[in-house]
Amino acid sequence: MRSTRLAPAAAVIAALALSATACSTKSGTDASSAGSDGVKTGPGVTEKTITLGALTDLTGPYASLGKSIVNAQQLYVDQLNASGGICGRTVKITVKDHGYDVQKAVSAFTETEPNVAAVSQMVGSPVVSSLSQELESKHLLTFPMAWASTLLGGEYVQVVGSTYDIDMINGVDHVVRTAKLKAGDKIGHVYFEGEYGKNALAGATYAAKKAKLKVVGQKIKPTDQDLTAQVTALKQAGVKAILISAGPRQTAALVGTAAAAGFAVPVLTSSPGFAPQLLATPVGPALEKMLQVVSPAPAFTDNPAMQKLAKDYKAKYPKDLLDPGVVSGWNAISVLGEDLKAACKAKDLTREGIAAAHRKQSRLTVLGVPLDFSDRTKPATYRSFIHKPAKTAPGGLTNVEPAHEVPAARTYALPKG
């Protein structure tokens, strides 16, 4: 979900597709009208329904997380509709699978955009980047399942929670304190090439400089599965801890290889780098011993709201695991749900009305986390949780440190997209 930027050739193809889209679609932003109840409506809103769009990955590298995101959002919508919906209208989500393929995502967007009021999820930084201009021109409020700070600043693209770099700043502080690192010590950082890794590395580098540490970087590709060379290099460099900004498979490979080599240093990953399924593999015990996870969201045992989500999700999807996708999906649709309620109260369910309602959300609490969306150039929160893998815990994580932010998170200059 947090991966590489669009390659130049693919960018050209996407641009051509979007150019054709601009000529063929006529959804626009000026086709609003008032319903019989006096509520202004636009694309995706009728007298009886509000339709949202979802561009997700159900068949590609993030298929398991994509499924959890879709499930969580459908659970929210089912509960919302059971309580009366929004403005007396039933809320629906049109889900399109792009398999983490930008060209497929562009085609799916072209098909669905004219008939949706907002986008409750868009999986993949490359997808969001390729469609960002269209989202702005169509005034289509969109919640990306990606957390790079370079996605901040747009009026209609909203990251929910902290960003990769802020998480890493808070995470490095935790590692320094708990591993008792000293000035001059080295920490390793294994990271994906592209937006996810670059953004996380920027935060880690800033935090390391503040703590007078040296960062030994190891860039990898999302297709890399064997991290023996990277672990060997970091061991030879004498790092005292390792950060990893990659996928769950890479996290498991790194921890497993390090443990087998007797290199049992602390390892910290961001939320996308962990999946509870890993705990059932041979590397599970090493993950429980060595790994910690920095996340903008609480663990499922942290507070009553999280406990209720876990209970409701398991009741509706008894065969599916609780994982970070459940929380990410619920967070985004919960925020959008509150936006729709506020837009209804203002009698303006146009795309512009929904976005305007969203920007007024300065004190919104979701799953126990306070969020502020009033300044589009800043993360909704600067606080991060620290979790630890635990096979017996719901979602495979238990809390180590409650949500907190360090001073460096505020003095750090957020990179711009």
XYZ file of C-alpha atoms in Angstrom:
417
model
C 0.000 0.000 0.000
C 2.893 2.285 0.513
C 5.159 1.703 -2.376
C 7.047 3.124 -5.334
C 6.295 6.219 -7.351
C 4.899 5.855 -10.851
C 7.570 4.962 -13.404
C 7.999 7.500 -16.244
C 6.522 5.237 -18.947
C 3.541 4.349 -16.792
C 3.072 8.030 -15.948
C 2.792 8.870 -19.641
C 0.200 6.130 -20.148
C -1.751 7.315 -17.124
C -1.609 10.919 -18.320
C -2.946 9.912 -21.725
C -5.740 7.938 -20.107
C -6.654 10.858 -17.891
C -6.595 13.199 -20.870
C -9.132 10.973 -22.574
C -11.147 10.858 -19.365
C -11.315 14.631 -19.205
C -12.861 14.683 -22.669
C -15.304 11.848 -22.160
C -16.761 12.388 -18.677
C -19.132 15.167 -17.778
C -19.629 14.701 -14.063
C -18.077 18.111 -13.403
C -18.722 20.023 -10.226
C -21.501 22.336 -11.364
C -24.270 19.779 -11.804
C -25.734 20.275 -8.330
C -29.444 20.469 -7.639
C -31.715 20.568 -4.626
C -33.708 17.520 -3.551
C -37.269 17.575 -2.278
C -35.890 17.921 1.248
C -33.999 21.092 0.328
C -30.590 19.413 0.437
C -28.236 20.336 -2.406
C -26.994 17.240 -4.201
C -24.354 16.424 -6.791
C -22.772 13.353 -8.391
C -23.369 10.173 -6.431
C -26.335 11.514 -4.464
C -29.990 10.835 -5.254
C -33.205 11.209 -3.274
C -32.601 7.754 -1.801
C -28.895 6.952 -1.918
C -25.381 8.282 -1.407
C -22.800 6.318 -3.386
C -19.127 6.267 -2.446
C -16.245 4.878 -4.484
C -13.432 2.546 -3.438
C -10.367 1.765 -5.560
C -8.615 -1.089 -3.805
C -6.295 -4.049 -4.187
C -8.024 -7.433 -3.877
C -5.783 -9.461 -6.181
C -2.334 -7.830 -5.972
C 0.445 -7.595 -3.362
C -1.815 -6.003 -0.740
C -4.853 -8.202 -1.356
C -5.221 -9.355 2.265
C -5.121 -5.795 3.591
C -7.400 -4.630 0.777
C -9.986 -7.213 1.765
C -9.835 -6.102 5.399
C -10.257 -2.453 4.412
C -13.281 -3.271 2.254
C -14.805 -5.413 4.994
C -14.334 -2.761 7.679
C -15.884 -0.044 5.541
C -18.837 -2.233 4.643
C -19.341 -2.991 8.339
C -19.453 0.727 9.089
C -21.904 1.412 6.259
C -24.161 -1.450 7.350
C -24.291 -0.051 10.877
C -24.829 3.475 9.560
C -27.723 2.402 7.335
C -29.266 0.404 10.172
C -29.412 3.626 12.176
C -31.140 5.563 9.372
C -28.334 6.405 6.939
C -27.476 10.013 6.055
C -30.210 12.561 5.393
C -32.655 9.667 5.088
C -30.512 8.169 2.328
C -28.886 4.729 2.200
C -25.104 4.809 1.819
C -23.498 2.430 -0.689
C -19.901 1.739 -1.695
C -18.924 0.837 -5.250
C -15.753 -1.254 -4.919
C -13.319 -1.670 -7.821
C -10.240 -3.906 -7.671
C -7.168 -2.579 -9.478
C -4.717 -5.249 -8.278
C -2.193 -2.496 -7.516
C -1.949 -1.707 -11.220
C -2.021 2.013 -12.027
C -3.508 1.593 -15.509
C -6.330 -0.563 -14.123
C -6.893 1.986 -11.380
C -7.189 4.806 -13.913
C -9.749 2.786 -15.894
C -11.724 1.985 -12.743
C -11.698 5.651 -11.758
C -12.932 6.683 -15.207
C -15.826 4.241 -14.848
C -16.893 5.120 -11.320
C -16.041 8.812 -10.863
C -19.178 10.300 -12.459
C -21.407 8.408 -10.025
C -19.759 8.826 -6.621
C -19.900 11.595 -4.034
C -16.522 10.816 -2.435
C -13.882 8.074 -2.361
C -13.688 6.166 0.918
C -10.447 4.391 0.041
C -7.761 4.530 -2.628
C -5.060 1.935 -2.149
C -1.506 2.748 -3.207
C 0.635 5.862 -3.357
C 1.274 5.385 -7.111
C -2.473 5.302 -7.745
C -3.115 8.422 -5.679
C -0.236 10.250 -7.385
C -1.510 9.384 -10.863
C -5.033 10.579 -10.066
C -4.288 13.553 -7.800
C -4.962 16.210 -10.444
C -8.261 14.594 -11.381
C -9.336 14.388 -7.743
C -8.639 18.089 -7.278
C -10.333 19.160 -10.523
C -13.400 17.021 -9.776
C -13.517 18.263 -6.162
C -13.685 14.635 -5.057
C -12.790 14.110 -1.395
C -10.589 11.005 -1.258
C -9.036 9.004 1.561
C -5.808 7.296 0.422
C -4.640 4.100 2.080
C -1.152 5.619 2.059
C 0.458 7.911 4.598
C 3.286 9.818 2.954
C 3.493 13.453 4.041
C 3.911 14.371 0.361
C 0.183 13.613 0.023
C -0.637 16.508 2.349
C -1.589 19.930 1.040
C -4.368 19.064 -1.388
C -7.898 20.222 -0.669
C -9.467 16.918 -1.621
C -6.910 14.234 -0.687
C -6.888 13.445 3.028
C -4.396 11.288 4.913
C -5.958 9.981 8.135
C -3.577 9.800 11.087
C 0.130 10.510 11.285
C 2.485 10.160 8.323
C 5.389 7.767 7.716
C 8.029 10.341 8.609
C 6.299 11.491 11.786
C 5.861 7.878 12.897
C 9.560 7.267 12.352
C 10.525 10.362 14.342
C 8.448 9.121 17.268
C 9.705 5.580 16.719
C 13.388 6.525 16.729
C 12.849 8.371 20.006
C 11.405 5.173 21.480
C 14.324 3.080 20.227
C 16.882 5.553 21.591
C 15.277 5.468 25.022
C 14.611 1.741 25.308
C 17.832 0.507 23.664
C 19.822 3.179 25.526
C 21.575 4.410 22.403
C 24.291 7.030 22.733
C 25.663 9.777 20.521
C 27.713 8.272 17.720
C 25.846 4.947 17.666
C 24.625 3.624 14.333
C 21.101 2.517 13.405
C 20.206 0.694 10.222
C 17.262 1.569 7.987
C 16.031 -0.910 5.384
C 13.485 0.810 3.178
C 11.491 0.406 -0.022
C 12.507 2.539 -2.958
C 9.826 5.114 -3.726
C 7.495 7.309 -1.709
C 6.917 5.083 1.327
C 10.580 4.382 1.986
C 11.794 7.847 1.046
C 9.326 9.545 3.378
C 10.068 7.206 6.287
C 13.821 7.628 5.746
C 13.473 11.414 5.845
C 11.835 11.249 9.262
C 14.307 8.692 10.606
C 17.288 10.703 9.349
C 15.996 13.864 11.017
C 15.374 12.075 14.314
C 18.785 10.392 14.168
C 20.497 13.732 13.606
C 18.711 15.163 16.638
C 19.952 12.220 18.707
C 23.442 12.437 17.143
C 23.149 8.958 15.633
C 24.351 7.752 12.246
C 21.918 6.079 9.815
C 23.155 3.190 7.675
C 20.641 2.933 4.835
C 19.775 -0.143 2.778
C 17.359 0.472 -0.110
C 15.371 -2.514 -1.388
C 12.634 -3.237 -3.917
C 9.125 -4.495 -3.094
C 10.000 -7.692 -4.964
C 13.005 -8.442 -2.721
C 12.398 -11.451 -0.485
C 15.919 -12.423 0.655
C 17.504 -9.769 2.883
C 20.629 -11.703 3.801
C 22.901 -9.168 2.115
C 21.261 -6.261 3.924
C 21.431 -7.953 7.331
C 25.063 -8.883 6.760
C 25.943 -5.301 5.804
C 24.199 -3.861 8.861
C 25.844 -6.373 11.174
C 29.263 -5.536 9.759
C 28.502 -1.823 10.205
C 27.825 -2.442 13.889
C 24.314 -0.958 14.041
C 22.625 -1.071 17.444
C 19.057 -1.152 16.080
C 17.289 -1.531 12.729
C 14.355 0.363 11.246
C 12.463 -1.213 8.345
C 10.002 0.583 6.079
C 8.804 -2.198 3.808
C 6.120 -4.888 3.629
C 5.357 -7.720 6.074
C 7.325 -10.275 4.041
C 10.441 -8.131 4.143
C 10.052 -7.536 7.875
C 9.785 -11.280 8.472
C 12.786 -11.946 6.232
C 14.914 -9.353 8.015
C 14.033 -10.461 11.547
C 14.349 -14.154 10.696
C 17.742 -13.687 9.048
C 19.059 -11.498 11.869
C 17.890 -13.944 14.536
C 19.474 -16.895 12.724
C 22.755 -14.963 12.534
C 22.690 -14.208 16.265
C 22.182 -10.532 15.483
C 19.389 -9.883 17.982
C 19.157 -6.081 17.860
C 15.832 -4.234 18.276
C 13.855 -3.864 15.035
C 11.170 -1.226 14.501
C 8.733 -1.146 11.581
C 5.819 1.039 10.550
C 2.268 -0.319 10.537
C 2.419 -1.525 6.872
C 5.428 -3.677 7.757
C 3.489 -6.037 10.022
C 0.740 -8.598 9.482
C -0.590 -10.922 12.221
C -0.344 -13.878 9.821
C 3.441 -13.731 10.323
C 3.086 -14.918 13.907
C 1.921 -18.344 12.707
C 5.128 -18.836 10.683
C 8.486 -20.193 11.908
C 9.745 -16.619 12.338
C 6.900 -15.810 14.755
C 8.899 -16.273 17.993
C 11.679 -14.018 16.717
C 9.154 -11.328 15.790
C 7.677 -11.439 19.295
C 11.157 -11.085 20.768
C 12.779 -8.497 18.478
C 10.105 -6.471 16.666
C 8.164 -3.370 17.628
C 5.623 -1.495 15.503
C 5.069 2.263 15.396
C 1.516 3.118 14.378
C -0.940 6.031 14.304
C -3.667 3.687 15.565
C -4.169 1.889 18.886
C -4.092 -1.892 19.308
C -7.394 -3.777 19.475
C -7.106 -4.119 23.254
C -6.265 -0.477 23.947
C -9.671 1.121 24.488
C -13.425 0.361 24.414
C -13.863 1.697 20.865
C -11.184 -0.670 19.549
C -12.607 -3.565 21.535
C -16.062 -2.920 20.081
C -14.667 -2.779 16.547
C -12.917 -6.117 17.087
C -16.103 -7.688 18.427
C -18.319 -6.335 15.641
C -15.830 -7.279 12.921
C -15.450 -10.847 14.151
C -19.233 -11.178 14.410
C -19.669 -10.163 10.754
C -16.518 -11.811 9.384
C -15.802 -14.751 11.741
C -13.314 -16.400 9.370
C -11.207 -13.280 8.768
C -8.250 -12.080 10.831
C -8.083 -8.721 12.518
C -5.200 -6.789 10.956
C -4.085 -3.174 10.346
C -6.347 -2.981 7.285
C -9.403 -3.242 9.530
C -8.313 -0.184 11.487
C -7.252 1.805 8.407
C -10.520 1.123 6.621
C -12.638 1.931 9.672
C -10.734 5.155 10.375
C -11.252 6.512 6.856
C -14.929 5.622 6.527
C -15.646 6.922 10.051
C -14.184 10.312 9.172
C -16.093 10.389 5.882
C -19.264 9.372 7.695
C -18.927 12.331 10.046
C -18.262 14.587 7.058
C -21.468 13.384 5.402
C -23.461 13.970 8.583
C -22.100 17.518 8.849
C -22.782 18.164 5.154
C -26.341 16.909 5.618
C -26.830 19.289 8.532
C -25.602 22.112 6.298
C -28.019 20.881 3.586
C -25.184 20.546 1.081
C -24.296 17.040 -0.115
C -22.465 18.264 -3.204
C -18.816 17.297 -3.502
C -17.837 20.816 -2.499
C -20.213 20.677 0.460
C -18.767 17.390 1.689
C -15.201 18.702 1.392
C -16.118 21.947 3.164
C -17.685 19.969 6.012
C -14.535 17.880 6.247
C -12.249 20.890 6.613
C -14.272 22.045 9.630
C -13.467 18.823 11.498
C -10.904 20.092 13.990
C -11.863 18.005 17.022
C -12.906 14.632 15.692
C -12.113 11.509 17.734
C -12.046 8.128 15.980
C -11.193 4.916 17.850
C -9.986 7.004 20.767
C -7.578 9.123 18.696
C -8.151 12.927 18.406
C -7.846 14.149 14.807
C -7.686 17.651 13.320
C -8.357 18.104 9.591
C -8.633 21.894 9.557
C -5.100 22.456 8.202
C -4.591 20.470 5.022
C -0.805 21.006 5.119
C -0.365 19.150 8.419
C -0.957 15.577 9.590
C -4.243 15.003 11.387
C -2.166 13.931 14.398
C 1.502 14.001 15.349
C 1.127 11.191 17.870
C 2.152 7.559 17.425
C 1.624 4.350 19.392
C 4.309 1.718 19.948
C 3.117 -1.899 19.752
C 4.677 -5.315 20.181
C 3.736 -8.532 18.337
C 1.877 -11.067 20.484
C 0.431 -14.228 18.964
C -2.419 -14.464 21.463
C -3.544 -10.827 21.182
C -6.407 -9.716 18.903
C -4.778 -8.423 15.736
C -1.450 -9.832 16.888
C -0.329 -6.668 18.708
C -0.237 -5.383 22.274
C 0.539 -1.844 23.368
C 4.005 -0.966 24.621
C 3.678 2.807 24.773
C 0.539 4.945 24.478
C 0.154 7.612 21.812
C 2.775 10.301 22.169
C 4.684 12.842 20.133
C 8.207 14.121 20.627
C 9.315 17.751 20.124
C 11.244 16.816 16.981
C 7.971 15.881 15.278
C 6.926 19.529 15.338
C 10.274 21.068 14.392
C 10.704 18.700 11.433
C 9.946 20.360 8.076
C 7.378 18.240 6.247
C 8.430 17.529 2.642
C 6.051 18.733 -0.046
C 4.734 16.650 -2.937
